Amino acid sequence: MKIYNEIATIKSNHQIAYNIFESHMYSPNISSVVKPGQFINILPSKDWNKIMRRPMSVASQKEGYISIIYKIFGEGTKLMSQWKENDKIDILGPLGNTWKNYDNAFPILIGGGVGIAPIMNLHNELKTKKIDNILIVGSREKKEHFMEHNPQNNIYLTTDLDDYGIKGNVINALDKILDNINKPVKIFTCGPHGMMLAVKEYCSNNNLDCDFALETIMACGIGICQGCTIIRNYEKNDSYREKYALACIDGPVFNIGELDDTF
């Protein structure tokens, strides 16, 4: 698939929950080829003088537009939160691989924090293809949610600190949901590292298949800098590429069987 260095035009950029923003941008080349699970690498401003761009998963793509969902963590995302309509933004993409094998078992999608972006993209893809699925979205506080708890439509929100949706974390919700499912399932997840470690442990203990979209620090996004190296879970690792993977080109989506216990 071709990678484009495109000057995107901001259509909208606004806060959708506490410290969480959503931006829509006109990017016809990337929008025409990007798939759920892939990401773009962003120059937050024309004056950005840092080496690293900011990698952001694509949350949607339609009719020449793409969207991202992000949280302010540092200087780059702070600048992004200040984007205005018609601003021009330098982006690179689409990068990475995509979600797959979601029609072999019943999909349960789990997103935490701004890791919800690639999960939302997959959720919408499944709806378009009329594939039933369950969506679980976890946050620490109610004010961080930007969706409605709606079990009738298979959307479950969990909240760690507040009594909203299901009190607790995504594992609490997953455990309850699986009690009522009597068919093979596959988990698709993206979120904070601690959350995905918990999901991996749960899936390993319960013999569940799972794909993870890893959120990690990246610089180039195209496999040159080696900055997003992760350890593979392969018994045979005689060579560097057998022992290690790069989240930007081998991922960001990895199956549970590919990942070391710490990833």
Coordinates of C-alpha atoms in Angstrom, one line a residue:
M1 CA 0.0 0.0 0.0
K2 CA 1.3 3.5 -0.9
I3 CA 2.3 5.9 1.9
Y4 CA 1.4 9.5 1.3
N5 CA 3.0 12.6 2.8
E6 CA -0.1 14.8 2.6
I7 CA -1.0 18.4 3.7
A8 CA -4.3 17.9 5.3
T9 CA -6.9 20.6 6.0
I10 CA -8.5 20.8 9.4
K11 CA -12.3 20.7 9.1
S12 CA -13.1 20.6 12.9
N13 CA -11.2 20.2 16.1
H14 CA -13.0 20.2 19.4
Q15 CA -13.1 18.7 22.9
I16 CA -15.5 15.8 23.3
A17 CA -14.7 14.8 26.9
Y18 CA -12.4 15.8 29.7
N19 CA -9.0 16.4 28.1
I20 CA -10.0 14.4 25.0
F21 CA -10.3 16.0 21.6
E22 CA -11.5 14.8 18.2
S23 CA -10.3 16.3 14.9
H24 CA -11.6 15.8 11.4
M25 CA -9.3 16.7 8.5
Y26 CA -9.6 16.6 4.7
S27 CA -7.0 14.1 3.5
P28 CA -8.3 12.6 0.3
N29 CA -5.3 10.5 -0.5
I30 CA -4.9 8.9 2.9
S31 CA -8.7 8.6 3.3
S32 CA -9.0 6.6 0.1
V33 CA -6.7 3.8 1.3
V34 CA -6.5 3.8 5.1
K35 CA -8.0 0.8 6.9
P36 CA -9.1 0.3 10.5
G37 CA -6.1 -0.3 12.8
Q38 CA -3.7 1.9 10.8
F39 CA -2.3 5.2 11.9
I40 CA -0.8 8.5 10.7
N41 CA 2.3 10.4 11.8
I42 CA 1.7 14.1 12.4
L43 CA 3.7 17.2 12.5
P44 CA 1.7 19.1 15.2
S45 CA 2.6 22.5 13.7
K46 CA 4.6 24.0 10.8
D47 CA 7.1 25.2 13.4
W48 CA 7.6 21.8 15.0
N49 CA 11.3 21.4 15.6
K50 CA 11.4 18.0 17.3
I51 CA 12.6 14.9 15.6
M52 CA 9.5 12.8 16.4
R53 CA 6.2 13.3 14.8
R54 CA 3.1 12.3 16.8
P55 CA 1.6 8.9 15.8
M56 CA -2.2 8.8 16.0
S57 CA -4.6 6.0 15.1
V58 CA -7.2 6.8 12.5
A59 CA -10.7 6.8 14.1
S60 CA -12.7 7.1 10.9
Q61 CA -12.3 7.6 7.1
K62 CA -15.1 8.7 4.8
E63 CA -15.5 10.8 1.6
G64 CA -12.0 12.3 1.7
Y65 CA -11.9 12.9 5.4
I66 CA -10.2 11.1 8.3
S67 CA -10.6 11.7 12.0
I68 CA -8.4 11.2 15.1
I69 CA -9.2 11.1 18.8
Y70 CA -6.4 12.3 21.1
K71 CA -5.6 13.3 24.7
I72 CA -3.3 16.1 25.7
F73 CA -0.2 14.5 27.1
G74 CA 2.5 17.0 26.2
E75 CA 3.7 19.8 23.9
G76 CA 2.7 18.1 20.6
T77 CA -0.9 17.2 21.6
K78 CA -1.2 20.7 23.3
L79 CA -0.4 22.2 19.9
M80 CA -2.9 19.9 18.2
S81 CA -5.7 21.0 20.6
Q82 CA -5.2 24.5 19.2
W83 CA -5.8 23.6 15.6
K84 CA -8.4 25.8 13.9
E85 CA -10.7 25.2 10.9
N86 CA -8.7 25.4 7.6
D87 CA -5.3 25.0 9.3
K88 CA -2.9 23.0 7.1
I89 CA -1.3 20.0 8.8
D90 CA 1.6 17.8 7.5
I91 CA 0.7 14.1 7.9
L92 CA 2.2 10.8 6.8
G93 CA 0.2 7.7 6.2
P94 CA -1.4 5.3 6.2
L95 CA 1.1 3.4 8.4
G96 CA 1.1 -0.1 10.0
N97 CA -1.2 -3.1 9.5
T98 CA -4.9 -3.6 10.1
W99 CA -7.4 -5.6 12.1
K100 CA -8.2 -8.9 10.6
N101 CA -9.9 -12.3 11.2
Y102 CA -12.9 -10.6 12.8
D103 CA -15.4 -12.8 11.0
N104 CA -14.1 -16.1 12.3
A105 CA -15.6 -15.7 15.8
F106 CA -17.9 -13.3 17.7
P107 CA -15.9 -10.0 18.0
I108 CA -15.7 -8.3 21.4
L109 CA -14.0 -4.9 21.1
I110 CA -12.3 -3.3 24.1
G111 CA -10.9 0.2 24.2
G112 CA -9.5 2.3 27.0
G113 CA -8.6 6.0 27.1
V114 CA -7.8 7.3 23.6
G115 CA -7.0 3.8 22.6
I116 CA -10.6 3.8 21.6
A117 CA -9.7 5.4 18.2
P118 CA -8.7 2.2 16.3
I119 CA -11.4 0.3 18.2
M120 CA -14.1 2.8 17.1
N121 CA -12.9 2.4 13.5
L122 CA -13.2 -1.3 13.7
H123 CA -16.6 -1.0 15.4
N124 CA -17.9 1.1 12.5
E125 CA -16.4 -1.3 10.0
L126 CA -18.2 -4.2 11.6
K127 CA -21.5 -2.3 11.6
T128 CA -21.0 -1.4 7.9
K129 CA -20.5 -5.1 7.2
K130 CA -23.4 -6.1 9.4
I131 CA -21.2 -8.1 11.7
D132 CA -22.6 -8.2 15.3
N133 CA -20.2 -7.2 17.9
I134 CA -19.9 -6.0 21.5
L135 CA -18.0 -2.7 22.4
I136 CA -16.5 -2.2 25.8
V137 CA -15.1 1.3 26.6
G138 CA -13.2 1.9 29.8
S139 CA -12.3 5.2 31.6
R140 CA -11.1 6.2 35.0
E141 CA -13.8 8.8 35.5
K142 CA -17.3 9.5 34.1
K143 CA -16.1 12.9 32.7
E144 CA -13.7 11.0 30.4
H145 CA -16.5 9.1 28.5
F146 CA -17.8 10.6 25.3
M147 CA -20.3 7.8 24.5
E148 CA -23.4 6.6 26.2
H149 CA -23.7 3.3 28.1
N150 CA -26.2 1.4 26.0
P151 CA -26.3 -2.4 26.7
Q152 CA -29.3 -2.8 24.4
N153 CA -27.1 -1.9 21.5
N154 CA -24.1 -3.9 22.9
I155 CA -22.2 -0.8 24.1
Y156 CA -20.8 -1.1 27.6
L157 CA -19.0 1.6 29.5
T158 CA -16.9 0.9 32.5
T159 CA -15.7 3.5 35.0
D160 CA -13.0 2.9 37.6
L161 CA -13.7 5.7 40.1
D162 CA -17.3 6.7 39.4
D163 CA -20.6 4.8 39.5
Y164 CA -21.3 5.1 35.8
G165 CA -22.0 2.2 33.4
I166 CA -20.3 -0.8 34.9
K167 CA -18.4 0.1 38.0
G168 CA -14.9 -1.2 37.7
N169 CA -12.6 -1.9 34.7
V170 CA -12.9 -3.5 31.3
I171 CA -12.1 -6.9 32.7
N172 CA -15.1 -6.7 35.1
A173 CA -17.3 -6.0 32.1
L174 CA -15.7 -8.7 29.9
D175 CA -16.2 -11.3 32.6
K176 CA -19.9 -10.5 33.0
I177 CA -20.5 -10.4 29.2
L178 CA -18.8 -13.7 28.6
D179 CA -21.2 -15.4 31.0
N180 CA -24.0 -14.8 28.5
I181 CA -22.1 -15.8 25.3
N182 CA -22.2 -19.5 24.3
K183 CA -20.1 -19.3 21.1
P184 CA -16.4 -18.7 20.2
V185 CA -15.3 -15.1 20.7
K186 CA -12.3 -13.1 19.7
I187 CA -11.1 -10.0 21.6
F188 CA -9.8 -6.9 19.8
T189 CA -8.2 -4.3 22.1
C190 CA -6.3 -1.1 22.3
G191 CA -5.6 1.2 25.3
P192 CA -3.2 1.9 28.1
H193 CA -0.4 -0.6 28.6
G194 CA -1.7 -1.8 32.0
M195 CA -5.1 -2.4 30.6
M196 CA -3.8 -4.5 27.7
L197 CA -1.6 -6.5 30.0
A198 CA -4.7 -7.3 32.1
V199 CA -6.6 -8.3 28.9
K200 CA -3.7 -10.5 27.8
E201 CA -3.6 -12.3 31.1
Y202 CA -7.3 -12.8 31.1
C203 CA -7.3 -14.1 27.5
S204 CA -4.4 -16.4 28.3
N205 CA -6.1 -17.8 31.4
N206 CA -9.3 -18.4 29.5
N207 CA -7.9 -19.6 26.2
L208 CA -9.3 -16.7 24.2
D209 CA -7.9 -15.4 21.0
C210 CA -7.0 -11.7 21.0
D211 CA -5.5 -9.0 18.8
F212 CA -3.8 -6.0 20.3
A213 CA -3.2 -2.6 18.7
L214 CA -0.1 -1.4 20.6
E215 CA 0.3 2.2 21.7
T216 CA 4.0 2.9 21.9
I217 CA 6.5 5.7 21.3
M218 CA 7.5 6.1 17.7
A219 CA 9.7 8.4 15.7
C220 CA 9.9 7.6 12.0
G221 CA 6.8 5.3 11.8
I222 CA 8.3 3.5 8.8
G223 CA 10.8 1.0 10.4
I224 CA 14.0 3.0 10.1
C225 CA 14.7 4.3 13.6
Q226 CA 14.0 1.1 15.5
G227 CA 12.5 3.1 18.3
C228 CA 9.3 1.1 18.7
T229 CA 10.9 -2.3 19.1
I230 CA 9.0 -5.0 21.0
I231 CA 10.0 -8.6 22.0
R232 CA 8.4 -11.4 20.0
N233 CA 7.1 -14.5 21.7
Y234 CA 8.9 -16.9 19.4
E235 CA 10.8 -20.0 20.6
K236 CA 13.1 -19.6 17.6
N237 CA 14.7 -16.2 17.7
D238 CA 18.2 -16.8 16.1
S239 CA 18.1 -13.5 14.2
Y240 CA 17.3 -9.9 15.3
R241 CA 14.1 -9.9 13.2
E242 CA 13.0 -13.2 14.7
K243 CA 13.5 -12.0 18.3
Y244 CA 12.1 -8.4 17.8
A245 CA 9.3 -6.7 16.0
L246 CA 8.6 -3.1 15.1
A247 CA 5.2 -1.8 16.1
C248 CA 5.2 0.7 13.2
I249 CA 5.6 -1.8 10.4
D250 CA 5.0 -5.3 11.9
G251 CA 2.1 -3.8 13.9
P252 CA 0.6 -1.9 15.5
V253 CA -1.8 -4.9 15.5
F254 CA -0.4 -8.1 16.9
N255 CA -2.0 -11.4 17.9
I256 CA -1.7 -12.7 21.4
G257 CA 0.6 -15.5 20.3
E258 CA 3.1 -13.0 18.9
L259 CA 3.6 -11.0 22.1
D260 CA 6.0 -11.5 25.0
D261 CA 4.3 -11.3 28.4
T262 CA 5.6 -7.8 28.9
F263 CA 5.4 -6.4 25.3

